[in-house]
Structure formats: structure tokens, C-alpha cells
Amino acid sequence: MRIATWNVNSITARLPRLLAWLESSGTDVLCLQEVKLAEEQFPFDQLRERGYEAAVHATGRWNGVAVLSRVGLEDVVKGLPGDPGYDGVTEPRAISATCGPVRVWSVYVPNGREVGHPHYAYKLQWFEALKAAVSGDAQGSRPFAVLGDYNVAPTDDDVFDPAAFEGSTHVTPAERAALASLREAGLSDVVPRPLKYDRPFTYWDYRQLCFPKNRGMRIDLVYGNAPFAKAVGDAYVDREERKGKGASDHAPVVVDLDV
């Protein structure tokens, strides 16, 4: 079974690439982030023609998450129970579903903007709510994973140059502590292999030739429980999908399971 996560940075802009990638990659379940459209605008028909059901939690031009599956889609939960919300708004940042033998969450963790900004505090609160929401499944006997754009690089090795991020979000001790706390719920980091270079970055800024220079970060993560991690046969970053005109600034992370 092949499961993947991908921040597409607008499904409208990326739809031809998405459809082609689904066909070429043979992915069974795909967690999407930043779909950036309302649910009624989602390309359900195009996906159904290719054998995929879709569960979507999206409200407009920002955020939005989805789960695509060709192995079944049941018990869908939209939103994060206990979501703290930001500025009085509960944003569409989480969705979960059972896909065949596996249960998954697709998550788009708040960016945090700047250290000390209210959005940074919201990010840390959101992590607390995520841990509370997934703890039961994390301890269960069914393969379970939380996949998505976490907007945190777990270690200094997960950024191209730690000095370049000093004082910025995505690398602060508090954010990394939130990740560690999530792992303590019963999840482990399924670290993918890179297809090129020595570190499996998943995100490269569009600016300053970051992709050609490999000035990247690993912020798209797969956190799986013990049965999920035990079933992993391979995991890799599909760096090729970051290339070319019209690419997202994130690459898909692909995990093969023996289930």
C-alpha cells in the first residue's frame, strides 16, 4: 500500500500535475494540504474518473486539507476537536479518514509567522489540540499516521543552514518541543530517503534559487504509530515533482507499507 502527503499550494494551480502524479506514482492514499478552494469547487469528478474518492475540509482561498483514496474512505472527521481557532475563526487544517486497513490524518499546522506573534501562540496551542485528538489512535493496534505540513523542522539537520533560521519560526525550541510531545503520544517520525543529495528536504522557497541550490527544509512529516512504523518498507521524497514550471514549493513524501 502506498501512502503519501503533499502540500500542493493550490489544487487549482496544480491539478494537471496532481492528476499526472497520481497516475505515475501509483499512490493509494494521498493527504493534501493547502488546497486553497471551497469544498464545492474541489475536482471530485476528475478524481473519481481515476478511481479516487475524496474527503475535503476547505472553505476558501486559504488553508484547506483533503484525503484522496482508491482503497476506501470511511469514518471521515473534519476539523480538529478542541481546535483553539485564530482570531475567532476555526480554520480548515485537519481531516481524518479510514482508508482500507489504515487510518490517517492530513494536517496543515499553522505557520506561526513570527516568534512572539499571536499566530505563534496559536500554533503551539494547535499542537496541543492535535496531540489530544490523536492519542487514542496512536496507542491502538491499527496502523495509524498523521501526515502533512507540520511547519516545523525537527532538528538542525532538517534545514540547509541553521544560522539562516536563527530567531525565526519553524526551528524554535518550543516548536520542536511540541513535536517531541506529539511523538510521546505514541508516534514516531518516518524519515524518508532523499532521491538526491544527502538530506530529505521537502520544501524549498520559490525565491533566491533555493531549489537548484538545495536550500531546503524538511517540514512535511509522516508520524506513525508502532503498527504503522513496523509496516514501512520504504519512504522517500519525490524531489522530481518539485521540478519544472508550475510546481508546488513542496515535494510529495511517499511511504510504502506492507499491510
Backbone as CSV, one residue per row, in Angstrom:
resi,resn,N_x,N_y,N_z,CA_x,CA_y,CA_z,C_x,C_y,C_z
1,MET,0.853,-1.186,0.000,0.000,0.000,0.000,0.890,1.238,0.000
2,ARG,0.593,2.178,-0.854,1.404,3.389,-0.971,0.606,4.595,-0.474
3,ILE,1.165,5.286,0.518,0.545,6.461,1.129,1.490,7.641,0.952
4,ALA,0.930,8.816,0.711,1.771,9.996,0.502,1.121,11.229,1.105
5,THR,1.943,12.241,1.316,1.454,13.553,1.747,2.091,14.610,0.869
6,TRP,1.311,15.660,0.565,1.804,16.680,-0.372,1.076,17.990,-0.120
7,ASN,1.822,19.016,0.194,1.278,20.374,0.228,1.319,20.887,-1.209
8,VAL,0.159,20.959,-1.853,0.119,21.302,-3.277,0.111,22.805,-3.524
9,ASN,-0.092,23.601,-2.449,-0.072,25.057,-2.616,-1.021,25.499,-3.735
10,SER,-2.284,25.122,-3.603,-3.397,25.414,-4.527,-3.637,24.253,-5.485
11,ILE,-4.711,23.534,-5.232,-5.045,22.415,-6.105,-5.492,22.909,-7.480
12,THR,-6.033,24.109,-7.548,-6.423,24.671,-8.847,-5.195,24.871,-9.727
13,ALA,-4.155,25.453,-9.159,-2.925,25.681,-9.916,-2.190,24.397,-10.230
14,ARG,-2.375,23.373,-9.402,-1.577,22.156,-9.519,-2.350,20.961,-10.071
15,LEU,-3.608,21.127,-10.465,-4.431,19.976,-10.813,-3.839,19.100,-11.916
16,PRO,-3.378,19.640,-13.043,-2.805,18.749,-14.067,-1.623,17.942,-13.539
17,ARG,-0.780,18.579,-12.757,0.364,17.859,-12.185,-0.101,16.816,-11.179
18,LEU,-1.102,17.158,-10.381,-1.614,16.216,-9.395,-2.168,14.962,-10.067
19,LEU,-2.995,15.151,-11.087,-3.599,14.006,-11.763,-2.534,13.130,-12.427
20,ALA,-1.558,13.771,-13.044,-0.479,13.016,-13.689,0.346,12.268,-12.649
21,TRP,0.587,12.914,-11.506,1.396,12.279,-10.469,0.674,11.085,-9.861
22,LEU,-0.619,11.213,-9.634,-1.372,10.081,-9.102,-1.271,8.874,-10.033
23,GLU,-1.346,9.119,-11.312,-1.272,8.025,-12.279,0.119,7.404,-12.322
24,SER,1.153,8.247,-12.329,2.513,7.731,-12.474,3.057,7.124,-11.184
25,SER,2.619,7.622,-10.032,3.187,7.171,-8.759,2.513,5.928,-8.202
26,GLY,1.287,5.656,-8.635,0.574,4.502,-8.105,0.189,4.647,-6.645
27,THR,-0.050,5.882,-6.221,-0.391,6.148,-4.818,-1.816,5.699,-4.513
28,ASP,-1.985,5.012,-3.380,-3.311,4.549,-2.956,-4.033,5.579,-2.109
29,VAL,-3.298,6.264,-1.240,-3.882,7.268,-0.349,-2.981,8.496,-0.379
30,LEU,-3.565,9.662,-0.615,-2.805,10.902,-0.652,-3.437,11.931,0.272
31,CYS,-2.632,12.430,1.211,-3.062,13.521,2.079,-2.591,14.835,1.468
32,LEU,-3.501,15.762,1.283,-3.200,17.048,0.660,-3.347,18.172,1.675
33,GLN,-2.520,19.199,1.497,-2.626,20.423,2.299,-2.603,21.638,1.377
34,GLU,-3.122,22.718,1.898,-3.230,23.993,1.174,-3.946,23.813,-0.170
35,VAL,-5.119,23.228,-0.134,-5.881,23.076,-1.377,-6.415,24.423,-1.868
36,LYS,-6.645,25.348,-0.959,-6.945,26.748,-1.302,-8.163,26.926,-2.208
37,LEU,-9.235,26.250,-1.879,-10.515,26.489,-2.556,-11.639,26.043,-1.634
38,ALA,-12.862,26.387,-1.991,-14.012,25.931,-1.229,-14.328,24.483,-1.606
39,GLU,-14.921,23.759,-0.683,-15.187,22.341,-0.914,-16.006,22.102,-2.181
40,GLU,-16.970,22.982,-2.451,-17.809,22.788,-3.638,-17.042,22.978,-4.943
41,GLN,-15.858,23.549,-4.866,-15.025,23.734,-6.064,-14.014,22.600,-6.257
42,PHE,-13.973,21.669,-5.343,-12.978,20.604,-5.397,-13.233,19.695,-6.616
43,PRO,-12.166,19.216,-7.271,-12.324,18.429,-8.505,-12.703,16.966,-8.244
44,PHE,-13.836,16.765,-7.591,-14.271,15.406,-7.263,-14.413,14.541,-8.517
45,ASP,-15.005,15.086,-9.570,-15.282,14.291,-10.773,-13.994,13.808,-11.434
46,GLN,-13.019,14.704,-11.578,-11.759,14.309,-12.220,-11.057,13.214,-11.427
47,LEU,-11.146,13.296,-10.133,-10.514,12.277,-9.294,-11.294,10.968,-9.335
48,ARG,-12.611,11.065,-9.325,-13.438,9.857,-9.377,-13.199,9.092,-10.676
49,GLU,-12.995,9.818,-11.763,-12.705,9.175,-13.044,-11.421,8.353,-12.993
50,ARG,-10.551,8.696,-12.072,-9.274,7.986,-11.926,-9.283,7.022,-10.754
51,GLY,-10.465,6.824,-10.179,-10.614,5.807,-9.144,-10.446,6.284,-7.717
52,TYR,-10.427,7.599,-7.505,-10.183,8.134,-6.166,-11.439,8.780,-5.580
53,GLU,-11.749,8.387,-4.348,-12.715,9.134,-3.547,-11.965,10.270,-2.841
54,ALA,-12.705,11.278,-2.433,-12.056,12.404,-1.763,-12.889,12.877,-0.584
55,ALA,-12.215,13.101,0.529,-12.808,13.762,1.688,-12.092,15.101,1.828
56,VAL,-12.860,16.175,1.943,-12.290,17.517,1.865,-12.795,18.377,3.020
57,HIS,-11.880,19.135,3.593,-12.246,20.144,4.593,-11.602,21.447,4.140
58,ALA,-12.393,22.306,3.511,-11.868,23.535,2.914,-12.994,24.546,2.805
59,THR,-12.631,25.819,2.958,-13.661,26.851,2.969,-13.389,28.021,2.033
60,GLY,-12.221,28.030,1.386,-11.953,29.180,0.525,-10.508,29.231,0.083
61,ARG,-9.987,30.419,-0.072,-8.708,30.612,-0.741,-7.497,30.307,0.125
62,TRP,-7.693,30.130,1.435,-6.562,29.835,2.313,-6.733,28.463,2.941
63,ASN,-5.628,27.853,3.298,-5.626,26.589,4.034,-6.316,25.473,3.246
64,GLY,-7.019,24.599,3.944,-7.738,23.514,3.295,-6.925,22.238,3.209
65,VAL,-7.560,21.110,3.598,-6.910,19.804,3.599,-7.847,18.772,2.973
66,ALA,-7.267,17.651,2.547,-8.071,16.609,1.925,-7.365,15.264,2.056
67,VAL,-8.140,14.206,1.908,-7.617,12.847,1.807,-8.211,12.223,0.554
68,LEU,-7.346,11.736,-0.330,-7.767,11.015,-1.528,-7.454,9.539,-1.338
69,SER,-8.375,8.668,-1.748,-8.149,7.238,-1.551,-8.798,6.417,-2.658
70,ARG,-8.096,5.381,-3.081,-8.671,4.405,-4.006,-8.813,3.039,-3.329
71,VAL,-8.705,3.019,-1.988,-8.833,1.767,-1.240,-9.910,1.876,-0.156
72,GLY,-10.826,2.840,-0.355,-11.895,3.044,0.609,-11.710,4.322,1.393
73,LEU,-12.835,4.892,1.831,-12.805,6.159,2.561,-13.993,6.162,3.515
74,GLU,-13.696,5.948,4.795,-14.755,5.812,5.779,-14.426,6.621,7.039
75,ASP,-15.456,6.798,7.867,-15.296,7.434,9.184,-14.552,8.766,9.091
76,VAL,-14.980,9.604,8.174,-14.323,10.893,7.963,-14.662,11.849,9.112
77,VAL,-13.637,12.495,9.628,-13.818,13.538,10.645,-13.170,14.809,10.117
78,LYS,-13.965,15.859,10.002,-13.461,17.139,9.518,-13.198,18.066,10.693
79,GLY,-12.007,18.643,10.708,-11.658,19.557,11.771,-10.979,18.855,12.926
80,LEU,-10.349,19.633,13.750,-9.604,19.139,14.896,-10.412,19.381,16.166
81,PRO,-10.844,18.320,16.848,-11.558,18.529,18.114,-10.709,19.351,19.075
82,GLY,-11.288,20.342,19.658,-10.542,21.193,20.571,-9.692,22.238,19.881
83,ASP,-9.919,22.439,18.579,-9.163,23.448,17.824,-9.296,24.810,18.499
84,PRO,-8.170,25.450,18.826,-8.258,26.735,19.531,-8.738,27.874,18.652
85,GLY,-8.619,27.718,17.306,-9.002,28.790,16.400,-8.056,29.962,16.483
86,TYR,-8.152,30.816,15.477,-7.313,32.019,15.449,-8.158,33.234,15.112
87,ASP,-8.079,34.230,15.968,-8.815,35.474,15.769,-10.303,35.200,15.584
88,GLY,-10.791,34.249,16.373,-12.215,33.928,16.345,-12.655,33.014,15.209
89,VAL,-11.709,32.503,14.437,-12.043,31.656,13.289,-11.406,30.280,13.459
90,THR,-12.200,29.240,13.259,-11.674,27.880,13.234,-11.319,27.539,11.796
91,GLU,-10.048,27.357,11.535,-9.571,27.177,10.163,-9.570,25.708,9.752
92,PRO,-9.753,25.423,8.451,-9.773,24.040,7.968,-8.358,23.488,7.815
93,ARG,-7.835,22.914,8.889,-6.445,22.475,8.904,-6.271,20.988,9.196
94,ALA,-7.333,20.248,9.406,-7.186,18.835,9.741,-8.390,18.044,9.248
95,ILE,-8.118,16.837,8.771,-9.169,15.909,8.378,-8.629,14.503,8.554
96,SER,-9.477,13.586,8.999,-9.047,12.203,9.189,-10.014,11.259,8.502
97,ALA,-9.504,10.075,8.141,-10.325,9.081,7.457,-9.674,7.710,7.586
98,THR,-10.490,6.681,7.490,-10.003,5.306,7.421,-9.971,4.886,5.964
99,CYS,-8.796,4.437,5.530,-8.581,4.052,4.131,-8.087,2.610,4.111
100,GLY,-9.001,1.681,3.869,-8.625,0.278,3.943,-8.176,-0.063,5.350
101,PRO,-6.977,-0.655,5.502,-6.511,-1.068,6.829,-5.853,0.027,7.650
102,VAL,-5.781,1.231,7.115,-5.017,2.302,7.748,-5.918,3.504,8.034
103,ARG,-5.680,4.158,9.173,-6.340,5.438,9.445,-5.308,6.546,9.365
104,VAL,-5.690,7.646,8.726,-4.760,8.748,8.526,-5.405,10.071,8.916
105,TRP,-4.556,10.998,9.315,-4.912,12.397,9.428,-4.092,13.167,8.411
106,SER,-4.708,14.115,7.732,-3.996,15.089,6.915,-4.051,16.411,7.658
107,VAL,-2.866,16.979,7.971,-2.834,18.185,8.791,-1.986,19.271,8.141
108,TYR,-2.431,20.485,8.327,-1.672,21.671,7.910,-1.511,22.540,9.145
109,VAL,-0.395,22.370,9.831,-0.135,23.070,11.085,0.047,24.561,10.810
110,PRO,-0.485,25.427,11.671,-0.298,26.869,11.477,1.175,27.244,11.324
111,ASN,1.422,28.255,10.525,2.786,28.685,10.232,3.483,29.303,11.447
112,GLY,2.765,30.118,12.193,3.344,30.786,13.348,3.839,32.195,13.075
113,ARG,4.105,32.476,11.798,4.526,33.816,11.355,5.824,34.269,12.000
114,GLU,5.775,34.852,13.190,6.974,35.335,13.870,6.915,34.926,15.336
115,VAL,8.088,34.696,15.911,8.145,34.412,17.340,7.577,35.611,18.104
116,GLY,6.644,35.331,19.003,6.005,36.403,19.760,4.703,36.885,19.149
117,HIS,4.435,36.518,17.888,3.182,36.894,17.239,2.045,36.026,17.807
118,PRO,0.821,36.553,17.879,-0.298,35.728,18.340,-0.450,34.429,17.541
119,HIS,-0.051,34.443,16.269,-0.151,33.239,15.449,0.829,32.159,15.922
120,TYR,1.916,32.589,16.521,2.891,31.642,17.076,2.292,30.920,18.291
121,ALA,1.649,31.679,19.156,0.975,31.070,20.308,-0.133,30.128,19.844
122,TYR,-0.860,30.545,18.824,-1.909,29.702,18.230,-1.319,28.386,17.720
123,LYS,-0.164,28.453,17.089,0.496,27.252,16.574,0.769,26.257,17.699
124,LEU,1.306,26.733,18.792,1.623,25.852,19.915,0.346,25.287,20.544
125,GLN,-0.695,26.094,20.634,-1.973,25.609,21.158,-2.578,24.559,20.226
126,TRP,-2.400,24.773,18.927,-2.939,23.840,17.937,-2.245,22.486,18.066
127,PHE,-0.954,22.503,18.312,-0.224,21.249,18.535,-0.774,20.494,19.742
128,GLU,-1.096,21.210,20.800,-1.661,20.573,21.987,-2.991,19.900,21.661
129,ALA,-3.820,20.588,20.873,-5.107,20.011,20.482,-4.913,18.805,19.578
130,LEU,-3.916,18.862,18.697,-3.635,17.726,17.823,-3.225,16.507,18.640
131,LYS,-2.345,16.696,19.607,-1.921,15.573,20.439,-3.114,14.938,21.150
132,ALA,-3.983,15.755,21.706,-5.155,15.229,22.405,-6.055,14.451,21.457
133,ALA,-6.170,14.927,20.218,-7.074,14.304,19.249,-6.571,12.952,18.756
134,VAL,-5.247,12.790,18.656,-4.702,11.578,18.031,-4.198,10.552,19.028
135,SER,-4.168,10.873,20.304,-3.552,9.983,21.285,-4.191,8.600,21.323
136,GLY,-5.503,8.531,21.179,-6.173,7.232,21.214,-5.738,6.330,20.078
137,ASP,-5.778,6.844,18.839,-5.367,6.056,17.681,-3.878,5.755,17.719
138,ALA,-3.091,6.664,18.271,-1.653,6.453,18.338,-1.309,5.233,19.181
139,GLN,-2.130,4.946,20.172,-1.889,3.812,21.055,-2.578,2.543,20.574
140,GLY,-3.330,2.627,19.489,-4.127,1.494,19.032,-3.326,0.460,18.260
141,SER,-4.012,-0.624,17.892,-3.369,-1.730,17.179,-3.474,-1.590,15.664
142,ARG,-4.263,-0.651,15.200,-4.409,-0.425,13.761,-3.329,0.537,13.270
143,PRO,-2.745,0.292,12.089,-1.788,1.259,11.540,-2.426,2.642,11.427
144,PHE,-1.723,3.634,11.918,-2.265,4.990,12.030,-1.135,5.985,11.830
145,ALA,-1.417,7.061,11.101,-0.388,8.079,10.881,-0.999,9.458,10.738
146,VAL,-0.238,10.439,11.168,-0.582,11.850,10.997,0.408,12.405,9.983
147,LEU,-0.085,12.743,8.804,0.767,13.187,7.711,0.432,14.620,7.351
148,GLY,1.457,15.371,6.930,1.145,16.714,6.472,2.294,17.677,6.599
149,ASP,1.941,18.942,6.425,2.887,20.048,6.545,2.847,20.516,7.992
150,TYR,3.887,20.172,8.746,3.946,20.495,10.164,4.522,21.883,10.418
151,ASN,5.117,22.494,9.407,5.733,23.819,9.565,6.741,23.864,10.719
152,VAL,7.406,22.732,10.960,8.497,22.650,11.930,9.551,21.709,11.362
153,ALA,10.799,22.109,11.418,11.910,21.227,11.089,12.357,20.557,12.383
154,PRO,12.277,19.236,12.484,12.514,18.568,13.768,13.897,18.802,14.378
155,THR,14.942,18.902,13.552,16.301,19.073,14.060,17.047,20.058,13.161
156,ASP,18.232,20.452,13.593,19.064,21.332,12.772,19.475,20.664,11.469
157,ASP,19.553,19.337,11.455,19.893,18.629,10.222,18.784,18.734,9.175
158,ASP,17.612,19.191,9.597,16.470,19.271,8.686,16.318,20.637,8.034
159,VAL,17.334,21.476,8.159,17.391,22.755,7.431,18.764,22.879,6.786
160,PHE,18.835,23.617,5.704,20.092,23.691,4.967,21.185,24.419,5.734
161,ASP,20.793,25.372,6.589,21.766,26.117,7.374,21.070,26.654,8.616
162,PRO,21.314,26.069,9.781,20.632,26.539,10.995,20.819,28.027,11.253
163,ALA,21.984,28.580,10.902,22.232,30.002,11.151,21.281,30.890,10.360
164,ALA,20.821,30.414,9.209,19.918,31.202,8.372,18.530,31.336,8.988
165,PHE,18.213,30.498,9.978,16.883,30.499,10.582,16.902,30.992,12.022
166,GLU,18.039,31.453,12.481,18.156,31.871,13.866,17.149,32.972,14.186
167,GLY,16.375,32.753,15.232,15.368,33.715,15.643,14.056,33.616,14.894
168,SER,13.957,32.664,13.961,12.753,32.516,13.150,11.898,31.354,13.642
169,THR,10.670,31.347,13.188,9.807,30.195,13.458,10.301,28.977,12.689
170,HIS,9.685,27.838,12.941,9.969,26.545,12.324,11.138,25.798,12.967
171,VAL,11.954,26.495,13.746,13.121,25.836,14.345,13.263,26.126,15.840
172,THR,12.318,26.824,16.440,12.477,27.246,17.827,12.336,26.061,18.787
173,PRO,12.929,26.165,19.962,12.801,25.089,20.946,11.350,24.752,21.292
174,ALA,10.494,25.755,21.374,9.098,25.489,21.736,8.384,24.682,20.656
175,GLU,8.641,24.992,19.396,8.015,24.238,18.312,8.532,22.803,18.276
176,ARG,9.827,22.652,18.457,10.398,21.305,18.456,9.943,20.509,19.678
177,ALA,9.731,21.190,20.777,9.186,20.519,21.960,7.766,20.038,21.697
178,ALA,6.997,20.808,20.929,5.636,20.384,20.571,5.674,19.113,19.728
179,LEU,6.636,19.027,18.821,6.801,17.802,18.037,7.187,16.629,18.933
180,ALA,8.107,16.866,19.846,8.532,15.805,20.756,7.358,15.320,21.604
181,SER,6.518,16.244,22.036,5.346,15.877,22.825,4.380,15.029,22.004
182,LEU,4.254,15.352,20.731,3.388,14.559,19.859,3.927,13.136,19.719
183,ARG,5.224,13.008,19.586,5.820,11.675,19.498,5.572,10.882,20.784
184,GLU,5.580,11.575,21.916,5.348,10.899,23.198,3.951,10.304,23.300
185,ALA,3.047,10.751,22.449,1.700,10.173,22.427,1.707,8.767,21.828
186,GLY,2.832,8.368,21.214,2.923,7.034,20.635,3.228,7.039,19.157
187,LEU,3.800,8.134,18.656,4.101,8.262,17.228,5.608,8.396,17.027
188,SER,6.072,7.929,15.884,7.484,8.082,15.541,7.596,8.709,14.158
189,ASP,8.713,9.369,13.938,8.991,10.081,12.702,9.475,9.082,11.648
190,VAL,8.691,8.907,10.586,9.104,8.050,9.475,9.941,8.931,8.544
191,VAL,11.238,8.842,8.672,12.142,9.723,7.931,12.361,9.150,6.532
192,PRO,12.036,9.914,5.495,12.190,9.400,4.129,13.635,9.526,3.655
193,ARG,13.953,8.804,2.605,15.272,8.953,1.988,15.176,10.008,0.883
194,PRO,16.234,10.761,0.665,16.235,11.728,-0.436,16.527,11.017,-1.748
195,LEU,15.998,11.536,-2.825,16.335,10.994,-4.144,17.610,11.627,-4.687
196,LYS,18.038,12.721,-4.043,19.259,13.404,-4.453,19.812,14.143,-3.243
197,TYR,21.108,14.329,-3.196,21.788,14.959,-2.067,21.683,14.065,-0.829
198,ASP,22.056,14.596,0.306,22.181,13.744,1.481,21.103,13.956,2.542
199,ARG,20.209,14.934,2.321,19.181,15.179,3.314,17.811,15.273,2.640
200,PRO,16.780,14.682,3.256,15.467,14.589,2.615,14.606,15.836,2.809
201,PHE,15.062,16.960,2.281,14.246,18.168,2.361,12.940,17.966,1.591
202,THR,11.894,18.652,2.047,10.579,18.539,1.403,10.055,19.876,0.905
203,TYR,10.703,20.967,1.303,10.240,22.314,0.957,11.435,23.170,0.565
204,TRP,11.255,23.917,-0.517,12.247,24.884,-0.976,11.503,26.149,-1.390
205,ASP,11.872,27.283,-0.835,11.246,28.555,-1.181,11.381,28.810,-2.684
206,TYR,10.385,29.479,-3.250,10.442,29.838,-4.672,11.546,30.866,-4.957
207,ARG,11.925,31.627,-3.952,12.841,32.752,-4.156,14.307,32.325,-4.075
208,GLN,15.169,33.160,-4.636,16.624,33.065,-4.483,17.200,31.719,-4.917
209,LEU,16.573,31.103,-5.913,17.080,29.838,-6.467,17.258,28.771,-5.387
210,CYS,16.369,28.760,-4.426,16.523,27.829,-3.311,16.494,26.371,-3.754
211,PHE,15.647,26.042,-4.719,15.582,24.638,-5.134,16.850,24.202,-5.862
212,PRO,17.306,24.913,-6.883,18.552,24.485,-7.539,19.750,24.430,-6.590
213,LYS,19.743,25.306,-5.592,20.852,25.332,-4.630,20.627,24.370,-3.456
214,ASN,19.484,23.705,-3.448,19.095,22.778,-2.375,19.083,23.449,-1.009
215,ARG,18.613,24.666,-0.977,18.449,25.404,0.279,17.039,25.108,0.804
216,GLY,16.893,23.927,1.361,15.568,23.452,1.723,15.384,23.184,3.201
217,MET,14.200,22.638,3.514,13.827,22.260,4.872,13.026,20.963,4.808
218,ARG,13.070,20.197,5.868,12.169,19.043,6.000,11.087,19.414,6.992
219,ILE,9.935,19.808,6.470,8.815,20.210,7.322,7.548,19.413,7.022
220,ASP,7.550,18.632,5.934,6.427,17.741,5.621,6.770,16.377,6.209
221,LEU,5.986,15.963,7.188,6.366,14.821,8.014,5.296,13.738,8.007
222,VAL,5.744,12.520,8.307,4.858,11.374,8.495,5.137,10.839,9.893
223,TYR,4.169,10.988,10.783,4.297,10.485,12.147,3.342,9.295,12.287
224,GLY,3.913,8.104,12.465,3.104,6.896,12.525,3.194,6.191,13.867
225,ASN,2.143,5.456,14.209,2.188,4.672,15.443,3.023,3.407,15.218
226,ALA,3.157,2.583,16.235,4.036,1.423,16.150,3.628,0.451,15.037
227,PRO,2.344,0.094,14.888,1.973,-0.802,13.783,2.259,-0.199,12.411
228,PHE,2.085,1.102,12.276,2.387,1.771,11.003,3.882,1.714,10.734
229,ALA,4.677,2.123,11.708,6.128,2.157,11.526,6.684,0.770,11.220
230,LYS,6.133,-0.251,11.858,6.594,-1.625,11.632,6.317,-2.081,10.209
231,ALA,5.259,-1.539,9.596,4.860,-1.957,8.246,5.597,-1.201,7.139
232,VAL,6.374,-0.170,7.485,7.045,0.645,6.469,8.130,-0.170,5.755
233,GLY,8.007,-0.254,4.426,9.031,-0.917,3.628,9.989,0.068,2.986
234,ASP,9.488,1.262,2.683,10.307,2.302,2.073,9.624,3.638,2.292
235,ALA,10.419,4.695,2.259,9.886,6.058,2.340,10.865,6.971,1.630
236,TYR,10.334,7.877,0.817,11.223,8.768,0.070,10.518,10.085,-0.250
237,VAL,11.332,11.101,-0.526,10.826,12.382,-1.001,10.889,12.379,-2.521
238,ASP,9.747,12.590,-3.168,9.718,12.626,-4.637,10.161,14.009,-5.103
239,ARG,11.445,14.240,-5.042,12.024,15.539,-5.373,11.765,15.932,-6.824
240,GLU,11.588,14.955,-7.695,11.354,15.245,-9.108,10.100,16.089,-9.305
241,GLU,9.127,15.917,-8.414,7.866,16.639,-8.567,7.985,18.100,-8.171
242,ARG,9.108,18.478,-7.589,9.354,19.898,-7.279,9.955,20.632,-8.484
243,LYS,10.336,19.898,-9.500,10.997,20.488,-10.657,9.989,21.052,-11.660
244,GLY,10.470,21.962,-12.491,9.706,22.385,-13.652,8.707,23.497,-13.384
245,LYS,8.106,23.944,-14.447,7.142,25.040,-14.397,5.866,24.596,-13.693
246,GLY,5.363,25.460,-12.836,4.089,25.197,-12.177,4.153,24.230,-11.018
247,ALA,5.345,24.002,-10.459,5.479,23.089,-9.327,5.067,23.761,-8.026
248,SER,4.597,22.967,-7.076,4.427,23.447,-5.714,5.808,23.704,-5.130
249,ASP,5.862,24.484,-4.042,7.139,24.661,-3.359,7.441,23.516,-2.393
250,HIS,6.540,22.548,-2.306,6.746,21.334,-1.524,6.794,20.124,-2.460
251,ALA,7.516,19.095,-2.060,7.535,17.825,-2.788,6.722,16.781,-2.014
252,PRO,6.152,15.810,-2.709,5.451,14.738,-2.014,6.409,13.869,-1.208
253,VAL,5.914,13.406,-0.062,6.613,12.388,0.727,5.817,11.095,0.590
254,VAL,6.489,10.035,0.162,5.824,8.779,-0.186,6.276,7.685,0.770
255,VAL,5.311,6.893,1.261,5.614,5.786,2.180,4.951,4.516,1.640
256,ASP,5.738,3.457,1.543,5.221,2.150,1.137,5.068,1.276,2.364
257,LEU,3.871,0.708,2.508,3.543,-0.133,3.672,3.268,-1.558,3.244
258,ASP,3.680,-2.496,4.064,3.330,-3.901,3.888,2.176,-4.210,4.830
259,VAL,0.965,-3.982,4.344,-0.243,-4.218,5.143,-1.227,-5.045,4.331
